[in-house]
PDB file of C-alpha atoms in Angstrom:
ATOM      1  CA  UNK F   1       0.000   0.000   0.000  1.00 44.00           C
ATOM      2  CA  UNK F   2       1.333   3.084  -1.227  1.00 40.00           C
ATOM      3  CA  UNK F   3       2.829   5.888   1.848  1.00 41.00           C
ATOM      4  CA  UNK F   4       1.190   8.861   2.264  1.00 40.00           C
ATOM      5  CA  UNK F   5       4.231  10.829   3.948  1.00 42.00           C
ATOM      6  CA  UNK F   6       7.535   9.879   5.021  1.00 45.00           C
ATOM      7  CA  UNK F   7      10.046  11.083   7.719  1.00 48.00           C
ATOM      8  CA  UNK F   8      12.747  12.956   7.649  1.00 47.00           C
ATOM      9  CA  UNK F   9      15.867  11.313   6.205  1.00 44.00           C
ATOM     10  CA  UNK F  10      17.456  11.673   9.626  1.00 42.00           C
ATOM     11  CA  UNK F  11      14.685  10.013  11.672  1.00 41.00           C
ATOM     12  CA  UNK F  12      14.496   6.949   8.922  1.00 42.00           C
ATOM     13  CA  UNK F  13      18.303   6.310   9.219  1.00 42.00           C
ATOM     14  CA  UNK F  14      18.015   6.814  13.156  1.00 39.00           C
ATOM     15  CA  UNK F  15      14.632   4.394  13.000  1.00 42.00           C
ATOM     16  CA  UNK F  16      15.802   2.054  10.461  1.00 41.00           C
ATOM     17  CA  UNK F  17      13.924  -1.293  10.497  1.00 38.00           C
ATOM     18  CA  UNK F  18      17.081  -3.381  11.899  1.00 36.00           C
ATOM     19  CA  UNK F  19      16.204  -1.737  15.359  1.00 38.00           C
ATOM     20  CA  UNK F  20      12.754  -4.177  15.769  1.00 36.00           C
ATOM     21  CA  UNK F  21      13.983  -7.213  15.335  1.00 36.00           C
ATOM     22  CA  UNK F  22      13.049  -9.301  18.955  1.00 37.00           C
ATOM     23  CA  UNK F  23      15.356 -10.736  20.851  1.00 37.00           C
ATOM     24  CA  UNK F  24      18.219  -8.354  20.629  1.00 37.00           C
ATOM     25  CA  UNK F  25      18.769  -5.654  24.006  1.00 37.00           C
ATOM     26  CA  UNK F  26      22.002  -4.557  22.289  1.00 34.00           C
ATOM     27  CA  UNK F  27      20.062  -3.110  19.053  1.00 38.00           C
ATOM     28  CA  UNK F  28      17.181  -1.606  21.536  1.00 40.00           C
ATOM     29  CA  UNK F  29      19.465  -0.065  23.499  1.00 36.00           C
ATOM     30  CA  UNK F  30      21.541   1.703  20.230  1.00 34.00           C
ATOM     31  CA  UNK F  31      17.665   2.568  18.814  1.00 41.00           C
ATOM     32  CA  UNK F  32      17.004   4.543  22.140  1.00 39.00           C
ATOM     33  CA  UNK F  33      20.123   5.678  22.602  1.00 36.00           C
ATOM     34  CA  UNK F  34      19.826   7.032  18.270  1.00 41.00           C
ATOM     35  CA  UNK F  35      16.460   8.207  19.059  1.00 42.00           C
ATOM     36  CA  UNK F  36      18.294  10.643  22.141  1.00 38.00           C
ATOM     37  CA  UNK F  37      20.803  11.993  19.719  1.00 34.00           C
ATOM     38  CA  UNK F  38      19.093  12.515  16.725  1.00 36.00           C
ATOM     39  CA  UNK F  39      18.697  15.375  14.926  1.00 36.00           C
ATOM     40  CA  UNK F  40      14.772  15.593  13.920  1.00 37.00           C
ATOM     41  CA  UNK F  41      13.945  19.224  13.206  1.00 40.00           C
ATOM     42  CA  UNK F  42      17.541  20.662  14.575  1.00 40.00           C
ATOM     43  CA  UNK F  43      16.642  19.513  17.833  1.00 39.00           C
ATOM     44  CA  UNK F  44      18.257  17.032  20.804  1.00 43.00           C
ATOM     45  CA  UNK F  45      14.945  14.439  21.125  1.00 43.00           C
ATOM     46  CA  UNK F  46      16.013  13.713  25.030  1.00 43.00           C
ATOM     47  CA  UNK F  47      14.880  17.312  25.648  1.00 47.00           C
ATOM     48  CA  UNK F  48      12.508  18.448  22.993  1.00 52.00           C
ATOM     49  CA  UNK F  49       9.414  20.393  24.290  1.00 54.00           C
ATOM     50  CA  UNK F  50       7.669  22.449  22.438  1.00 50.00           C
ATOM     51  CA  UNK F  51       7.905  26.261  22.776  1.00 51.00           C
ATOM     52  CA  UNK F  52       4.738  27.683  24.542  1.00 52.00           C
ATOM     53  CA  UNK F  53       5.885  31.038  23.513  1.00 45.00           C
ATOM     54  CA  UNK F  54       5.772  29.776  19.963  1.00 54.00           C
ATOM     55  CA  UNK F  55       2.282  28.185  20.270  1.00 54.00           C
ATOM     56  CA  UNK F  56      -1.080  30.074  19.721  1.00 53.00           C
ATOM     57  CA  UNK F  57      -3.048  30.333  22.677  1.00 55.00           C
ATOM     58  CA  UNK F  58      -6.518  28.878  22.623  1.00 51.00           C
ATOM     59  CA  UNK F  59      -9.476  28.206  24.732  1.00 56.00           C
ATOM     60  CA  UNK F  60     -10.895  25.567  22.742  1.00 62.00           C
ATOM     61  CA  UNK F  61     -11.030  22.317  24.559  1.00 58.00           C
ATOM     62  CA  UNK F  62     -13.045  19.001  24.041  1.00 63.00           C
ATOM     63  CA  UNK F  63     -13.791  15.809  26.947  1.00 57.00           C
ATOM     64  CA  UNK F  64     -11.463  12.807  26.687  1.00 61.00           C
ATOM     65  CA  UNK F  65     -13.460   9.483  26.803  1.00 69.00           C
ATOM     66  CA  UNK F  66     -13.282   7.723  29.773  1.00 68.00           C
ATOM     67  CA  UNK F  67     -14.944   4.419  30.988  1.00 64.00           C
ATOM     68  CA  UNK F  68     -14.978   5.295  35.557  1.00 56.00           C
ATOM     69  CA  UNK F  69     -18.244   5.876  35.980  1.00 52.00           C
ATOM     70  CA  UNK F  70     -19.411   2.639  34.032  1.00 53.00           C
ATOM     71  CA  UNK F  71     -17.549   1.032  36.809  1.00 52.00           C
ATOM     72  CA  UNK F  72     -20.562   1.670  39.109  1.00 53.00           C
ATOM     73  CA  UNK F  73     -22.726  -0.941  40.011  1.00 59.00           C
ATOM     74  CA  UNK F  74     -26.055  -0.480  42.140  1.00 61.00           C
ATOM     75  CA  UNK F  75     -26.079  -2.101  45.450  1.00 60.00           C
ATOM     76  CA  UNK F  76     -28.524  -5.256  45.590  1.00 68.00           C
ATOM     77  CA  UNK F  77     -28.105  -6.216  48.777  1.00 68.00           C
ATOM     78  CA  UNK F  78     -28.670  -2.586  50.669  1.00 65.00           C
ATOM     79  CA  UNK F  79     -24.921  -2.074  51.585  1.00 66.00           C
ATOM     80  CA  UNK F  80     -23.487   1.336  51.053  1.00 60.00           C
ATOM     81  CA  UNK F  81     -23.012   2.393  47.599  1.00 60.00           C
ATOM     82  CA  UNK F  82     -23.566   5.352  46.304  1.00 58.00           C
ATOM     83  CA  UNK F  83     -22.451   6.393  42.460  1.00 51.00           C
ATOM     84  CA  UNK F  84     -20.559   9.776  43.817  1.00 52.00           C
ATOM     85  CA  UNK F  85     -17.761   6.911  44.672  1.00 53.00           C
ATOM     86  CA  UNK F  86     -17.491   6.785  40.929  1.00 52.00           C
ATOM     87  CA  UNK F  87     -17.620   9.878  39.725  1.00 52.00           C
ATOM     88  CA  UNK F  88     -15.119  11.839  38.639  1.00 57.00           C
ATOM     89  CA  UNK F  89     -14.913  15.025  36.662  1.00 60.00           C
ATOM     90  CA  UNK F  90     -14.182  14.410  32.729  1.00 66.00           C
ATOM     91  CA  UNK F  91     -10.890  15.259  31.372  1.00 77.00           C
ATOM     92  CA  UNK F  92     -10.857  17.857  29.232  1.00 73.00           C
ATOM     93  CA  UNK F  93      -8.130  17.959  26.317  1.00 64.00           C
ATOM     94  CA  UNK F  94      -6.677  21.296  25.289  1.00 60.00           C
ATOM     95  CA  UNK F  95      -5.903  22.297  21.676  1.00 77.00           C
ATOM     96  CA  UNK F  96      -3.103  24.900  22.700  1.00 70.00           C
ATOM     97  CA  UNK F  97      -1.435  21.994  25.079  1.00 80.00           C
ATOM     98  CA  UNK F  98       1.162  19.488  23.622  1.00 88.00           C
ATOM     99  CA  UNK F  99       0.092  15.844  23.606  1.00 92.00           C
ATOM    100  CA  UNK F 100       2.425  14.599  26.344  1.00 91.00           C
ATOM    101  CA  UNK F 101       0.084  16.692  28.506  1.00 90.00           C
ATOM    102  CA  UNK F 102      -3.340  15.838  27.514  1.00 90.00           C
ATOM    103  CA  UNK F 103      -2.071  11.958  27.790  1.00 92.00           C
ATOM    104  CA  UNK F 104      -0.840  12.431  30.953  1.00 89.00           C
ATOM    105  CA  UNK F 105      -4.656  14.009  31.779  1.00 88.00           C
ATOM    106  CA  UNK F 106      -6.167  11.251  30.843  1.00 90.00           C
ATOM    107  CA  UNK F 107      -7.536   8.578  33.446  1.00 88.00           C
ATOM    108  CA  UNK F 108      -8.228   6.318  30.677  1.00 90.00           C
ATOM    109  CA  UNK F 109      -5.086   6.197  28.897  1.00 91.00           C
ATOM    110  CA  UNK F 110      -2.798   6.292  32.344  1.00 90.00           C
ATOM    111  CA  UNK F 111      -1.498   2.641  31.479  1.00 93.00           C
ATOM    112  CA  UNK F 112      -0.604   3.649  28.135  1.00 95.00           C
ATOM    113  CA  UNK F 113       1.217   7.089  29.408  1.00 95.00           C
ATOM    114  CA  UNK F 114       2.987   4.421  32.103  1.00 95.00           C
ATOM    115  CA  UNK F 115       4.112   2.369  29.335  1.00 96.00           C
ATOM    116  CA  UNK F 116       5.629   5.568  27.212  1.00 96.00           C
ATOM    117  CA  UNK F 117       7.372   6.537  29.858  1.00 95.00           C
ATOM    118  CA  UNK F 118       9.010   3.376  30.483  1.00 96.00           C
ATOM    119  CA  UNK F 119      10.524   3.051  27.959  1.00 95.00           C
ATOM    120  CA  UNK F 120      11.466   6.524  27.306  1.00 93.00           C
ATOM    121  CA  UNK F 121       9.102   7.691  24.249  1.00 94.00           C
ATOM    122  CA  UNK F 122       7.797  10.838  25.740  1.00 93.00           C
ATOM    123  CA  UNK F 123      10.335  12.867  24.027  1.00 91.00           C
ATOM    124  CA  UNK F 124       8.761  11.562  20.836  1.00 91.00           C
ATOM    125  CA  UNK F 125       4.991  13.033  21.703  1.00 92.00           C
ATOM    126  CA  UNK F 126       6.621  16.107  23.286  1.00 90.00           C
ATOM    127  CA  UNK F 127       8.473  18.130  20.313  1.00 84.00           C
ATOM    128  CA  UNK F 128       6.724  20.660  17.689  1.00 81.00           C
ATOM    129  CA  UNK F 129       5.386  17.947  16.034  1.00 78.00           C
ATOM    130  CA  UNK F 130       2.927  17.705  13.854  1.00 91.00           C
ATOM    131  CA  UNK F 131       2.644  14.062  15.338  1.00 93.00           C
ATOM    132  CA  UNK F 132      -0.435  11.936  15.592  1.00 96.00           C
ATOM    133  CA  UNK F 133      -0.855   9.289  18.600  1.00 97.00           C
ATOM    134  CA  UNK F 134      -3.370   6.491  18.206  1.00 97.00           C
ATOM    135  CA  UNK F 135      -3.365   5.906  21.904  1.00 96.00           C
ATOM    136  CA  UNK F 136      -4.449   2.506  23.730  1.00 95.00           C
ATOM    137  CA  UNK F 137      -7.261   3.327  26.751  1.00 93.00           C
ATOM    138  CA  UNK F 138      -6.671   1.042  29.937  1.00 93.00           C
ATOM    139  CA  UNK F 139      -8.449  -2.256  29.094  1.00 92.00           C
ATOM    140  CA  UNK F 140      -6.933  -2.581  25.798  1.00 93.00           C
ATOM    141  CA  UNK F 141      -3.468  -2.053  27.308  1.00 94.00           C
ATOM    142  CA  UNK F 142      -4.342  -4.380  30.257  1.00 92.00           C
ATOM    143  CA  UNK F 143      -5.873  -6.929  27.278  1.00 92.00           C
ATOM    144  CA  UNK F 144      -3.006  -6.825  25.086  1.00 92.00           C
ATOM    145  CA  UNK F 145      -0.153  -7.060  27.963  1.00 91.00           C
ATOM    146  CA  UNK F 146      -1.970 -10.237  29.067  1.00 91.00           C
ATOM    147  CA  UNK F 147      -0.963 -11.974  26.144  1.00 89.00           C
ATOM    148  CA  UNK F 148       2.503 -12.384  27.350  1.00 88.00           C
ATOM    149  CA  UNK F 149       3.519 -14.341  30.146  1.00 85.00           C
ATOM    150  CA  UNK F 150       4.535 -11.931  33.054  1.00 85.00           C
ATOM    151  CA  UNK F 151       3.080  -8.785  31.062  1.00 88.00           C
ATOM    152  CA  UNK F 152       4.453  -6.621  28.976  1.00 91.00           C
ATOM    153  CA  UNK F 153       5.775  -4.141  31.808  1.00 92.00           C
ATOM    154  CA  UNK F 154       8.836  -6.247  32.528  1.00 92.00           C
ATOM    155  CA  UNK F 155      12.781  -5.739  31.623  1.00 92.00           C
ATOM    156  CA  UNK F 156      12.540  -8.446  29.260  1.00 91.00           C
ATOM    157  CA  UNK F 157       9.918  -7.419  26.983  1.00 93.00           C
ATOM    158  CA  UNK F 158      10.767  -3.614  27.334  1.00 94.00           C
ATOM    159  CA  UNK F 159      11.901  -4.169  23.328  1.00 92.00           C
ATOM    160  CA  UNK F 160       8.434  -5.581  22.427  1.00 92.00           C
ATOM    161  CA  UNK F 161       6.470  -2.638  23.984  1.00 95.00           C
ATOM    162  CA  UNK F 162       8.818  -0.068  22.583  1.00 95.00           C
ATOM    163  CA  UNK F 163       8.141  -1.225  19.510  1.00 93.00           C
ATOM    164  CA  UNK F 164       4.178  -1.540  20.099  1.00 94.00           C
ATOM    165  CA  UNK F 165       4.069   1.630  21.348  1.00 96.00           C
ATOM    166  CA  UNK F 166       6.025   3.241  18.575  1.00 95.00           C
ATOM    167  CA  UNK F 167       3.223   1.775  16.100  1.00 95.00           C
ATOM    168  CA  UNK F 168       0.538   4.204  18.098  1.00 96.00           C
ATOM    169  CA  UNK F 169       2.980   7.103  16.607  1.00 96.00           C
ATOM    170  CA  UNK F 170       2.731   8.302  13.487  1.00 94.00           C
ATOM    171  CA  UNK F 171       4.678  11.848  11.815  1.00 91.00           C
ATOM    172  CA  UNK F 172       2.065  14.296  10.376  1.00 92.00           C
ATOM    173  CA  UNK F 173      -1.075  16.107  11.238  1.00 94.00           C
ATOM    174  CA  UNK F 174      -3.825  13.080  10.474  1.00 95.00           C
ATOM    175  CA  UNK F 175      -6.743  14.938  11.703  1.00 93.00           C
ATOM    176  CA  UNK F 176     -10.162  12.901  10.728  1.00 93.00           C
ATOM    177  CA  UNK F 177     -10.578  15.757   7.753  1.00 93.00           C
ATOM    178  CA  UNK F 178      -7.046  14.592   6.283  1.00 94.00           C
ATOM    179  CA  UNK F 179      -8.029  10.697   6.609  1.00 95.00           C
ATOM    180  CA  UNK F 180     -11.131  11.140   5.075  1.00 94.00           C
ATOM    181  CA  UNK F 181      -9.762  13.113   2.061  1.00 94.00           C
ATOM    182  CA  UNK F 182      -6.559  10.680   1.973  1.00 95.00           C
ATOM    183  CA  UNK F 183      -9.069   7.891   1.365  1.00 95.00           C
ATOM    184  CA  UNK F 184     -11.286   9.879  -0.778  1.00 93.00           C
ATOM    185  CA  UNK F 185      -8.221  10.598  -3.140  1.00 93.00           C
ATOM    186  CA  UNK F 186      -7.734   6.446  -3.184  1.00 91.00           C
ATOM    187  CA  UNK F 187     -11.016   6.174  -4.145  1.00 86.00           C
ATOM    188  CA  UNK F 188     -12.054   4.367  -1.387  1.00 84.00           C
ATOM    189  CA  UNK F 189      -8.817   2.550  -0.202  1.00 88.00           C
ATOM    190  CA  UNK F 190      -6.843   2.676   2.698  1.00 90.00           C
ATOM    191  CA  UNK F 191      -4.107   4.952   3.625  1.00 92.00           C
ATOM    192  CA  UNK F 192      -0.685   3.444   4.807  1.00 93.00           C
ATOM    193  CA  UNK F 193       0.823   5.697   7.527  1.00 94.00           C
ATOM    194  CA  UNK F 194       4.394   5.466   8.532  1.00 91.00           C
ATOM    195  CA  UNK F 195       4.692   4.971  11.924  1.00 93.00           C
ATOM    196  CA  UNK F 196       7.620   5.430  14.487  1.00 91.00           C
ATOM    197  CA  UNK F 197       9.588   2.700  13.688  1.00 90.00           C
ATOM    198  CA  UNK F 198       9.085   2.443  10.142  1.00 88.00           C
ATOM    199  CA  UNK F 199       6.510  -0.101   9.891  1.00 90.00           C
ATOM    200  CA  UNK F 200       2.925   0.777   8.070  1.00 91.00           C
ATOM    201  CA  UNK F 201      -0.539   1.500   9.858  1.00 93.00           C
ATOM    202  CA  UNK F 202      -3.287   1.359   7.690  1.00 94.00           C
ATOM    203  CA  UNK F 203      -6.303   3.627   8.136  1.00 95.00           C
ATOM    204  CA  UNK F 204      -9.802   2.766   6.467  1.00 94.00           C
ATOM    205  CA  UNK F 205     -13.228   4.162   6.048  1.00 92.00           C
ATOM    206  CA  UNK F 206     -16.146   1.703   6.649  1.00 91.00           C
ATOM    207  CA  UNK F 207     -18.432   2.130   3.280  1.00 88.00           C
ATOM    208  CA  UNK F 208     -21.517   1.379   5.259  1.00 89.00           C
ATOM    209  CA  UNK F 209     -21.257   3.660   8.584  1.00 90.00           C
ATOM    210  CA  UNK F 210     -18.278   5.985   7.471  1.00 89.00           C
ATOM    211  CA  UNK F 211     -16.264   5.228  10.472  1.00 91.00           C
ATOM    212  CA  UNK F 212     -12.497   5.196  10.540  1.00 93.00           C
ATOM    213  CA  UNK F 213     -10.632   2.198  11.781  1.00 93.00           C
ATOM    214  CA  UNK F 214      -7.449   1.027  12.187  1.00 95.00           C
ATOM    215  CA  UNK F 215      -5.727  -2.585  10.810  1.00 91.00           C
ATOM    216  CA  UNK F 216      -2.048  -3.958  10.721  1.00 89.00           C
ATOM    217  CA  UNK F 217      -0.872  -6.165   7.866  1.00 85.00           C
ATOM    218  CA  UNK F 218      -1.877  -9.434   9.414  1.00 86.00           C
ATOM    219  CA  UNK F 219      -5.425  -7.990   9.158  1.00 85.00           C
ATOM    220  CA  UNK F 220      -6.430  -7.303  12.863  1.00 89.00           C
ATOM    221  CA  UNK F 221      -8.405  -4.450  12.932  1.00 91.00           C
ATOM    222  CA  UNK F 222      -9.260  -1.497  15.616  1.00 92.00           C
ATOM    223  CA  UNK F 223     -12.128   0.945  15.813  1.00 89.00           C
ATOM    224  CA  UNK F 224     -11.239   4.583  16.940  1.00 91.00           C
ATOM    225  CA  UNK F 225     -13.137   5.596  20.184  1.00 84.00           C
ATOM    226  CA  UNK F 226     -14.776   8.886  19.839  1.00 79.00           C
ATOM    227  CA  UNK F 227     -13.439  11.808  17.400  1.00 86.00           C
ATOM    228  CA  UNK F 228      -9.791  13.166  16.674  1.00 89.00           C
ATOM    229  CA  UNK F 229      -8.678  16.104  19.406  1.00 89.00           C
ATOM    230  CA  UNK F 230      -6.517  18.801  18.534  1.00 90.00           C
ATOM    231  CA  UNK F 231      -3.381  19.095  20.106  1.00 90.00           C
ATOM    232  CA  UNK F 232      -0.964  22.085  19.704  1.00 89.00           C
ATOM    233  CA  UNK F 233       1.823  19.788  18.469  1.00 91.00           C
ATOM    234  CA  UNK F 234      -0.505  17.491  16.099  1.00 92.00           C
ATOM    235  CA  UNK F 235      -3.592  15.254  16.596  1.00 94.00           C
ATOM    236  CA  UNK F 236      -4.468  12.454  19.139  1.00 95.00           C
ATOM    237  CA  UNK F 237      -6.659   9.660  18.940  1.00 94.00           C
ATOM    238  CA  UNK F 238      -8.525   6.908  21.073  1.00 93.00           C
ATOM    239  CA  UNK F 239      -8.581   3.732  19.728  1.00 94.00           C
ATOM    240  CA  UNK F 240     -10.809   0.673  21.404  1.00 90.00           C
ATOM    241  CA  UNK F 241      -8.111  -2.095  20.463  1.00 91.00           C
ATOM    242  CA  UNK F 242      -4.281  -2.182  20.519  1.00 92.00           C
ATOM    243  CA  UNK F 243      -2.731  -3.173  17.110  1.00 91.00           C
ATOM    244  CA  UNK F 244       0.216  -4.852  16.998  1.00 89.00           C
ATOM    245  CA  UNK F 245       3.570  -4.208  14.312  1.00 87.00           C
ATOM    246  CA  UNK F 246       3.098  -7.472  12.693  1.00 75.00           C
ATOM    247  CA  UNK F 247       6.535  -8.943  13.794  1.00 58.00           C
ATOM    248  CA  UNK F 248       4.360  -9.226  17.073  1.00 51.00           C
ATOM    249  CA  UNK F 249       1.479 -10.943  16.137  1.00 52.00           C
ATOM    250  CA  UNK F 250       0.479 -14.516  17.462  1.00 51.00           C
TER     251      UNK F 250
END
């Protein structure tokens, strides 16, 4: 499937496809330590943040999608339990804030936010961007991580989620506008996105309902959750699945 964009020529030699393979903590550990000393717009990634003196100031804001208060449960046996236990004020997402912040404001994609900083992708989400994040809420993170023994948070797969994670990143501004007119121009057909590490996400338009969704080359497929949110430093997205790079599928 044809690429709609591509990186820099400095971030595909730092991201070059040799730094997936499994198995391997040397080539992780030269990928991260490329990724810190890379030059992607003239600036050291390890401490890229985005210039708030450079950003336009807004007051436009939209609610994150959470799933707390569908936690709640009425009592049926008359103890003590009252909804206010399980509410919490939504989480607003702000279009002049970078999307390291709005993540990081979001109760619903804490696990994910965990998992980028453990293995040091912040700096990735944090820069002038534009950059698009398919992010993975909670359950999907907690569904996907259960598929390995021990979890996905561990030293030994730290290469595996770096690498899962970095196929929920994607260089550009893909706002749902941009999709839809990507596809449009294909006639219907997906459109291949380049993701962190080089490897392709594939973005389609359902002909019957017109929603967007998600699917890897192996054919797995994930719904988005909600709309696109603009972020000062690109575009983020819920999804309601976790997609693997297809290396990673079992």
């Amino acid at each position: 499937m044809p690429q709609r964009f591509a990186f820099s020529s400095s971030f595909r030699n730092v991201m070059s496809s040799k730094h997936l393979r499994l198995g391997s903590g040397l080539l992780l550990g030269l990928a991260l330590a490329a990724c810190h000393k890379s030059d992607w717009h003239g600036t050291d990634w390890s401490h890229n943040y985005q210039d708030s003196f450079e950003t336009h100031s807004s007051t436009k804001m939209r609610y994150m999608p959470d799933t707390v208060t569908q936690a709640y449960t009425p009592s049926k046996n008359g103890e003590p339990n009252t909804i206010v236990a399980y509410h919490r004020p939504p989480s607003p997402s702000y279009e002049d804030r970078p999307l390291d912040e709005n993540i990081g404001a979001s109760v619903e994609l804490a696990d994910y936010f965990a998992a980028l900083k453990y293995t040091g992708l912040v700096p990735w989400i944090t820069g002038p961007g534009p950059i698009t994040v398919f992010a993975i809420p909670n359950k999907a993170m907690e569904d996907m991580s259960a598929r390995w023994r021990g979890g996905l948070m561990t030293p030994a797969m730290k290469g595996q989620l770096t690498s899962i994670l970095g196929y929920t990143i994607v260089s550009g501004k893909w706002d749902e506008k941009a999709l839809r007119k990507a596809i449009a121009r294909r006639k219907g057909q997906g459109v291949g996105l380049k993701t962190l590490y080089g490897t392709v996400l594939s973005v389609h338009e359902d002909p019957q309902t017109g929603e967007l969704f998600l699917n890897n080359p192996a054919g797995q497929v994930s719904k988005l959750w909600g709309h696109s949110f603009p972020q000062s430093n690109g575009v983020l997205y819920f999804t309601q699945g976790a997609l693997l790079p297809i290396s990673h599928v079992k």
